[in-house]
mmCIF file of C-alpha atoms and ligand atoms in Angstrom:
data_model
loop_
_atom_site.group_PDB
_atom_site.id
_atom_site.type_symbol
_atom_site.label_atom_id
_atom_site.label_comp_id
_atom_site.label_asym_id
_atom_site.label_seq_id
_atom_site.Cartn_x
_atom_site.Cartn_y
_atom_site.Cartn_z
ATOM 1 C CA MET N 1 -18.973 -166.786 115.205
ATOM 2 C CA ILE N 2 -17.748 -165.981 118.698
ATOM 3 C CA THR N 3 -15.946 -162.751 119.564
ATOM 4 C CA LEU N 4 -13.712 -162.941 122.625
ATOM 5 C CA TYR N 5 -13.075 -159.637 124.389
ATOM 6 C CA GLY N 6 -9.958 -159.810 126.514
ATOM 7 C CA MET N 7 -6.252 -159.501 127.080
ATOM 8 C CA GLY N 8 -3.632 -161.904 128.440
ATOM 9 C CA SER N 9 -4.778 -162.443 132.038
ATOM 10 C CA PRO N 10 -5.528 -165.892 133.541
ATOM 11 C CA ASN N 11 -9.310 -165.433 133.420
ATOM 12 C CA VAL N 12 -9.078 -164.763 129.691
ATOM 13 C CA VAL N 13 -6.565 -167.592 129.141
ATOM 14 C CA LYS N 14 -9.280 -170.025 130.311
ATOM 15 C CA VAL N 15 -11.573 -168.930 127.490
ATOM 16 C CA PHE N 16 -8.837 -169.099 124.831
ATOM 17 C CA ILE N 17 -8.139 -172.680 125.933
ATOM 18 C CA ALA N 18 -11.814 -173.674 125.938
ATOM 19 C CA LEU N 19 -12.378 -172.213 122.448
ATOM 20 C CA GLU N 20 -9.298 -173.986 121.071
ATOM 21 C CA GLU N 21 -10.222 -177.281 122.746
ATOM 22 C CA LEU N 22 -13.710 -177.080 121.266
ATOM 23 C CA GLY N 23 -12.470 -176.039 117.811
ATOM 24 C CA LEU N 24 -14.991 -173.205 117.711
ATOM 25 C CA PRO N 25 -14.232 -170.373 115.276
ATOM 26 C CA TYR N 26 -13.599 -167.082 117.094
ATOM 27 C CA THR N 27 -12.131 -163.646 116.679
ATOM 28 C CA VAL N 28 -10.342 -161.675 119.355
ATOM 29 C CA ALA N 29 -11.271 -158.104 120.282
ATOM 30 C CA PRO N 30 -8.422 -156.860 122.503
ATOM 31 C CA VAL N 31 -9.534 -154.827 125.525
ATOM 32 C CA ASP N 32 -6.648 -152.715 126.783
ATOM 33 C CA VAL N 33 -7.408 -152.990 130.502
ATOM 34 C CA PHE N 34 -4.257 -151.137 131.594
ATOM 35 C CA THR N 35 -5.290 -148.076 129.596
ATOM 36 C CA GLY N 36 -8.784 -148.329 131.115
ATOM 37 C CA LYS N 37 -10.756 -149.470 128.016
ATOM 38 C CA GLN N 38 -13.020 -151.680 130.183
ATOM 39 C CA PHE N 39 -14.638 -148.456 131.454
ATOM 40 C CA ASP N 40 -15.682 -147.286 127.963
ATOM 41 C CA ALA N 41 -19.459 -146.998 127.504
ATOM 42 C CA ASP N 42 -19.454 -149.531 124.653
ATOM 43 C CA PHE N 43 -17.662 -152.142 126.740
ATOM 44 C CA LEU N 44 -19.926 -151.525 129.756
ATOM 45 C CA LYS N 45 -22.868 -152.495 127.538
ATOM 46 C CA LEU N 46 -21.237 -155.941 127.244
ATOM 47 C CA ASN N 47 -20.244 -156.256 130.899
ATOM 48 C CA PRO N 48 -21.567 -153.689 133.379
ATOM 49 C CA ASN N 49 -18.964 -155.010 135.837
ATOM 50 C CA ALA N 50 -16.157 -153.646 133.584
ATOM 51 C CA LYS N 51 -14.095 -156.822 133.428
ATOM 52 C CA VAL N 52 -12.782 -159.220 130.814
ATOM 53 C CA PRO N 53 -13.371 -161.869 129.544
ATOM 54 C CA VAL N 54 -16.616 -161.414 127.651
ATOM 55 C CA ILE N 55 -17.824 -163.402 124.662
ATOM 56 C CA VAL N 56 -20.450 -162.454 122.112
ATOM 57 C CA ASP N 57 -21.837 -165.462 120.265
ATOM 58 C CA SER N 58 -23.587 -164.423 117.042
ATOM 59 C CA GLU N 59 -25.269 -167.837 117.013
ATOM 60 C CA GLY N 60 -26.419 -167.877 120.602
ATOM 61 C CA PRO N 61 -29.814 -168.594 122.130
ATOM 62 C CA GLY N 62 -32.302 -166.167 120.588
ATOM 63 C CA GLY N 63 -29.675 -164.776 118.191
ATOM 64 C CA SER N 64 -26.616 -162.899 119.391
ATOM 65 C CA TYR N 65 -25.808 -163.726 123.033
ATOM 66 C CA THR N 66 -23.367 -161.921 125.337
ATOM 67 C CA CYS N 67 -21.792 -163.773 128.262
ATOM 68 C CA PHE N 68 -19.389 -162.432 130.923
ATOM 69 C CA GLU N 69 -17.664 -164.033 133.970
ATOM 70 C CA SER N 70 -15.165 -166.695 132.907
ATOM 71 C CA GLY N 71 -16.920 -169.499 134.825
ATOM 72 C CA ALA N 72 -20.244 -168.665 133.183
ATOM 73 C CA ILE N 73 -18.507 -168.533 129.780
ATOM 74 C CA LEU N 74 -16.983 -171.996 130.283
ATOM 75 C CA LEU N 75 -20.390 -173.401 131.292
ATOM 76 C CA TYR N 76 -22.005 -171.651 128.308
ATOM 77 C CA LEU N 77 -19.471 -173.190 125.906
ATOM 78 C CA ALA N 78 -19.837 -176.644 127.485
ATOM 79 C CA ASP N 79 -23.609 -176.377 127.113
ATOM 80 C CA LYS N 80 -23.345 -175.122 123.524
ATOM 81 C CA THR N 81 -21.154 -178.015 122.415
ATOM 82 C CA GLY N 82 -22.107 -180.803 124.824
ATOM 83 C CA THR N 83 -18.429 -181.361 125.673
ATOM 84 C CA LEU N 84 -15.832 -180.644 128.390
ATOM 85 C CA LEU N 85 -18.309 -181.414 131.155
ATOM 86 C CA PRO N 86 -18.875 -185.114 131.892
ATOM 87 C CA SER N 87 -22.261 -186.501 130.820
ATOM 88 C CA ASP N 88 -22.535 -188.675 133.934
ATOM 89 C CA LYS N 89 -24.478 -186.479 136.380
ATOM 90 C CA ALA N 90 -22.310 -187.078 139.463
ATOM 91 C CA ALA N 91 -19.109 -186.471 137.484
ATOM 92 C CA LYS N 92 -20.666 -183.366 135.934
ATOM 93 C CA PHE N 93 -21.376 -181.854 139.347
ATOM 94 C CA ASP N 94 -17.915 -182.872 140.561
ATOM 95 C CA ALA N 95 -16.565 -180.779 137.662
ATOM 96 C CA ILE N 96 -18.858 -177.879 138.554
ATOM 97 C CA GLN N 97 -17.764 -177.987 142.215
ATOM 98 C CA TRP N 98 -14.099 -177.709 141.236
ATOM 99 C CA LEU N 99 -14.914 -175.027 138.677
ATOM 100 C CA MET N 100 -16.665 -173.073 141.452
ATOM 101 C CA THR N 101 -13.684 -173.623 143.762
ATOM 102 C CA GLN N 102 -11.519 -171.997 141.105
ATOM 103 C CA MET N 103 -13.921 -169.078 140.715
ATOM 104 C CA SER N 104 -14.517 -168.499 144.416
ATOM 105 C CA THR N 105 -11.116 -169.312 145.894
ATOM 106 C CA VAL N 106 -8.200 -170.061 143.542
ATOM 107 C CA GLY N 107 -8.675 -166.965 141.345
ATOM 108 C CA PRO N 108 -9.542 -164.480 144.110
ATOM 109 C CA MET N 109 -6.797 -165.639 146.527
ATOM 110 C CA PHE N 110 -4.059 -165.721 143.855
ATOM 111 C CA GLY N 111 -5.366 -162.415 142.491
ATOM 112 C CA GLN N 112 -5.266 -160.677 145.870
ATOM 113 C CA PHE N 113 -1.837 -162.119 146.675
ATOM 114 C CA VAL N 114 -0.433 -160.852 143.363
ATOM 115 C CA HIS N 115 -2.096 -157.497 143.975
ATOM 116 C CA PHE N 116 -0.489 -156.968 147.390
ATOM 117 C CA LEU N 117 2.826 -158.374 146.181
ATOM 118 C CA ARG N 118 3.102 -156.139 143.103
ATOM 119 C CA PHE N 119 0.914 -153.116 143.601
ATOM 120 C CA ALA N 120 0.469 -152.296 147.277
ATOM 121 C CA PRO N 121 2.517 -149.582 148.951
ATOM 122 C CA ALA N 122 5.080 -150.850 151.456
ATOM 123 C CA GLY N 123 3.785 -151.847 154.878
ATOM 124 C CA ASN N 124 1.002 -154.257 153.916
ATOM 125 C CA ASP N 125 2.511 -157.255 155.653
ATOM 126 C CA TYR N 126 -0.852 -158.362 157.076
ATOM 127 C CA SER N 127 -2.389 -158.484 153.580
ATOM 128 C CA LYS N 128 0.602 -160.248 152.026
ATOM 129 C CA SER N 129 0.667 -162.805 154.798
ATOM 130 C CA ARG N 130 -3.096 -163.416 154.660
ATOM 131 C CA TYR N 131 -3.196 -163.913 150.891
ATOM 132 C CA TYR N 132 0.021 -165.929 150.768
ATOM 133 C CA THR N 133 -1.443 -168.247 153.386
ATOM 134 C CA GLN N 134 -4.784 -168.548 151.591
ATOM 135 C CA THR N 135 -3.074 -169.076 148.223
ATOM 136 C CA TRP N 136 -0.849 -171.783 149.630
ATOM 137 C CA ARG N 137 -3.809 -173.411 151.423
ATOM 138 C CA VAL N 138 -5.857 -173.692 148.220
ATOM 139 C CA CYS N 139 -2.792 -175.070 146.367
ATOM 140 C CA GLU N 140 -2.665 -177.808 148.991
ATOM 141 C CA VAL N 141 -6.364 -178.543 148.440
ATOM 142 C CA ILE N 142 -5.803 -178.871 144.669
ATOM 143 C CA GLU N 143 -2.638 -180.902 145.290
ATOM 144 C CA GLN N 144 -4.571 -183.374 147.431
ATOM 145 C CA ARG N 145 -7.379 -183.674 144.891
ATOM 146 C CA LEU N 146 -4.922 -184.340 142.045
ATOM 147 C CA GLY N 147 -3.259 -186.988 144.193
ATOM 148 C CA ALA N 148 -6.581 -188.851 144.258
ATOM 149 C CA THR N 149 -7.818 -188.306 140.682
ATOM 150 C CA GLU N 150 -6.179 -187.731 137.306
ATOM 151 C CA TYR N 151 -8.151 -184.563 136.609
ATOM 152 C CA LEU N 152 -10.123 -182.286 138.913
ATOM 153 C CA ALA N 153 -13.505 -183.800 138.064
ATOM 154 C CA GLY N 154 -12.139 -187.379 138.152
ATOM 155 C CA ALA N 155 -11.041 -189.402 135.134
ATOM 156 C CA GLU N 156 -12.060 -186.814 132.517
ATOM 157 C CA TYR N 157 -10.377 -183.552 131.501
ATOM 158 C CA SER N 158 -13.051 -180.862 131.882
ATOM 159 C CA MET N 159 -13.851 -177.171 132.206
ATOM 160 C CA ALA N 160 -12.712 -177.440 135.846
ATOM 161 C CA ASP N 161 -9.147 -178.155 134.662
ATOM 162 C CA ILE N 162 -9.329 -175.407 132.038
ATOM 163 C CA ALA N 163 -10.414 -172.899 134.704
ATOM 164 C CA THR N 164 -7.716 -173.864 137.186
ATOM 165 C CA TYR N 165 -4.681 -174.444 134.945
ATOM 166 C CA PRO N 166 -3.864 -170.766 134.173
ATOM 167 C CA TRP N 167 -3.164 -170.031 137.852
ATOM 168 C CA MET N 168 -1.463 -173.363 138.637
ATOM 169 C CA ARG N 169 0.993 -172.952 135.750
ATOM 170 C CA ALA N 170 1.877 -169.542 137.209
ATOM 171 C CA ILE N 171 2.842 -170.948 140.646
ATOM 172 C CA PRO N 172 6.621 -170.763 140.004
ATOM 173 C CA ALA N 173 6.328 -167.103 138.930
ATOM 174 C CA ILE N 174 4.061 -166.142 141.817
ATOM 175 C CA LEU N 175 5.074 -168.340 144.751
ATOM 176 C CA GLY N 176 8.674 -169.052 143.749
ATOM 177 C CA ALA N 177 10.440 -171.515 141.427
ATOM 178 C CA GLU N 178 11.135 -173.978 144.228
ATOM 179 C CA THR N 179 7.431 -174.304 145.161
ATOM 180 C CA MET N 180 6.520 -176.826 142.456
ATOM 181 C CA ALA N 181 8.802 -179.425 144.065
ATOM 182 C CA ARG N 182 6.385 -179.368 147.023
ATOM 183 C CA LEU N 183 3.397 -179.903 144.720
ATOM 184 C CA PRO N 184 4.166 -183.083 142.702
ATOM 185 C CA ASN N 185 0.557 -183.835 141.733
ATOM 186 C CA ILE N 186 -0.058 -180.303 140.466
ATOM 187 C CA SER N 187 3.281 -180.496 138.568
ATOM 188 C CA ARG N 188 2.234 -183.757 136.889
ATOM 189 C CA TRP N 189 -1.163 -182.305 135.927
ATOM 190 C CA VAL N 190 0.255 -178.979 134.641
ATOM 191 C CA LYS N 191 2.749 -180.889 132.437
ATOM 192 C CA GLN N 192 -0.055 -183.067 131.072
ATOM 193 C CA ILE N 193 -2.155 -180.021 130.163
ATOM 194 C CA ASP N 194 0.907 -178.134 128.776
ATOM 195 C CA GLU N 195 1.238 -180.915 126.198
ATOM 196 C CA ARG N 196 -2.296 -180.632 124.807
ATOM 197 C CA PRO N 197 -2.146 -179.200 121.239
ATOM 198 C CA ALA N 198 -5.165 -176.942 121.874
ATOM 199 C CA VAL N 199 -3.466 -175.498 124.953
ATOM 200 C CA LYS N 200 -0.264 -174.751 123.006
ATOM 201 C CA LYS N 201 -2.354 -173.017 120.328
ATOM 202 C CA ALA N 202 -4.321 -171.054 122.925
ATOM 203 C CA LEU N 203 -1.138 -169.855 124.641
ATOM 204 C CA ALA N 204 0.211 -168.641 121.273
ATOM 205 C CA GLU N 205 -3.032 -166.650 120.820
ATOM 206 C CA VAL N 206 -2.588 -165.250 124.340
ATOM 207 C CA ASP N 207 0.934 -164.075 123.411
ATOM 208 C CA ALA N 208 -0.544 -162.388 120.322
ATOM 209 C CA VAL N 209 -3.177 -160.488 122.338
ATOM 210 C CA ARG N 210 -0.541 -159.528 124.942
ATOM 211 C CA ALA N 211 1.476 -157.937 122.135
ATOM 212 C CA ARG N 212 -1.606 -155.818 121.257
ATOM 213 C CA THR N 213 -2.383 -154.635 124.811
ATOM 214 C CA THR N 214 -0.559 -152.669 127.504
ATOM 215 C CA ALA N 215 1.391 -154.593 130.167
ATOM 216 C CA PHE N 216 0.549 -153.763 133.800
ATOM 217 C CA ASP N 217 4.009 -152.276 134.403
ATOM 218 C CA LYS N 218 3.467 -149.769 131.554
ATOM 219 C CA ALA N 219 0.147 -148.493 132.938
ATOM 220 C CA GLU N 220 -0.197 -144.871 133.999
ATOM 221 C CA ALA N 221 -0.536 -144.297 137.736
ATOM 222 C CA VAL N 222 -4.031 -142.809 137.388
ATOM 223 C CA THR N 223 -5.273 -145.839 135.413
ATOM 224 C CA LEU N 224 -3.911 -148.217 138.037
ATOM 225 C CA ASP N 225 -5.690 -146.151 140.703
ATOM 226 C CA LYS N 226 -8.951 -146.499 138.778
ATOM 227 C CA VAL N 227 -8.547 -150.245 138.154
ATOM 228 C CA PHE N 228 -7.710 -150.876 141.810
ATOM 229 C CA GLY N 229 -10.241 -148.402 143.234
ATOM 230 C CA ARG N 230 -7.764 -146.379 145.245
ATOM 231 C CA GLY N 231 -6.580 -142.771 145.570
ATOM 232 C CA GLN N 232 -9.209 -140.419 144.063
ATOM 233 C CA PHE N 233 -11.251 -143.525 143.058
ATOM 234 C CA ALA N 234 -11.580 -144.983 146.569
ATOM 235 C CA ALA N 235 -15.132 -145.120 147.933
ATOM 236 C CA VAL N 236 -15.606 -142.832 150.902
HETATM 237 N N1 GSH C 1 -14.565 -163.226 138.161
HETATM 238 C C1 GSH C 1 -14.236 -162.577 136.914
HETATM 239 C C2 GSH C 1 -12.966 -161.784 137.106
HETATM 240 C C3 GSH C 1 -12.619 -160.982 135.883
HETATM 241 C C4 GSH C 1 -11.442 -160.051 136.132
HETATM 242 O O1 GSH C 1 -11.047 -159.775 137.276
HETATM 243 N N2 GSH C 1 -10.883 -159.559 135.033
HETATM 244 C C5 GSH C 1 -9.769 -158.651 135.134
HETATM 245 C C6 GSH C 1 -8.643 -159.159 134.267
HETATM 246 S S1 GSH C 1 -8.185 -160.764 134.871
HETATM 247 C C7 GSH C 1 -10.201 -157.292 134.634
HETATM 248 O O2 GSH C 1 -10.883 -157.189 133.639
HETATM 249 N N3 GSH C 1 -9.803 -156.260 135.355
HETATM 250 C C8 GSH C 1 -10.103 -154.911 135.005
HETATM 251 C C9 GSH C 1 -10.661 -154.127 136.146
HETATM 252 O O3 GSH C 1 -10.912 -154.701 137.229
HETATM 253 O O4 GSH C 1 -10.859 -152.915 135.969
HETATM 254 C C10 GSH C 1 -14.046 -163.652 135.825
HETATM 255 O O5 GSH C 1 -13.609 -164.742 136.173
HETATM 256 O O6 GSH C 1 -14.352 -163.379 134.656
#
């Protein structure tokens, strides 16, 4: 049995989708990030980096196995089941390249843009402009790729798509409703993934865990300072 530690953020959504696609039995252990539960000693034993998602697989290599970092979790699950990464070696590494692009660029650029948009004090125009530009640039890279291939790795739906979809489906909310009209290939691909039964089921599970955890706009100021490493928590 797999236990998924998380809440409703895009990095956790990836793991919900992968587990549903693979039909693996799992239970959810909500981690209330916006009340600071990721800093509890018990959670730090699972991930010393104090971030969700984490999975604990009671039937892992050598017994119970703990895995953190969403990209590592997706690779772990692909390895465990022998699915959602192409078996052809070139296609497999194409999938891994796009998965790494999500981990290194899509997630961090969107994440920083959302941070400066929602949480920064007024007067951070440089940061907003930098992360808007980088976010838009990586959308164009994904747009171009999906103009050339059906899925990110090529012909096959893979962990690369699962990793990237949670941010791409949020483009209208983050970059503006009109933006999708400028990204027809991403729109086509998001709609295709929206229709997958496992994705619908995963998103229902995400709604359920959101209902059990605190939304960012209900967080106390001191917790936000700790999560974002600012105020009394800033390194000096
Ligand atoms: N690269 C990590 C990022 C994980 C991450 O940033 N998780 C956020 C939620 S999306 C979190 O736990 N934040 C709490 C904190 O930073 O204190 C992954 O993909 O798993």
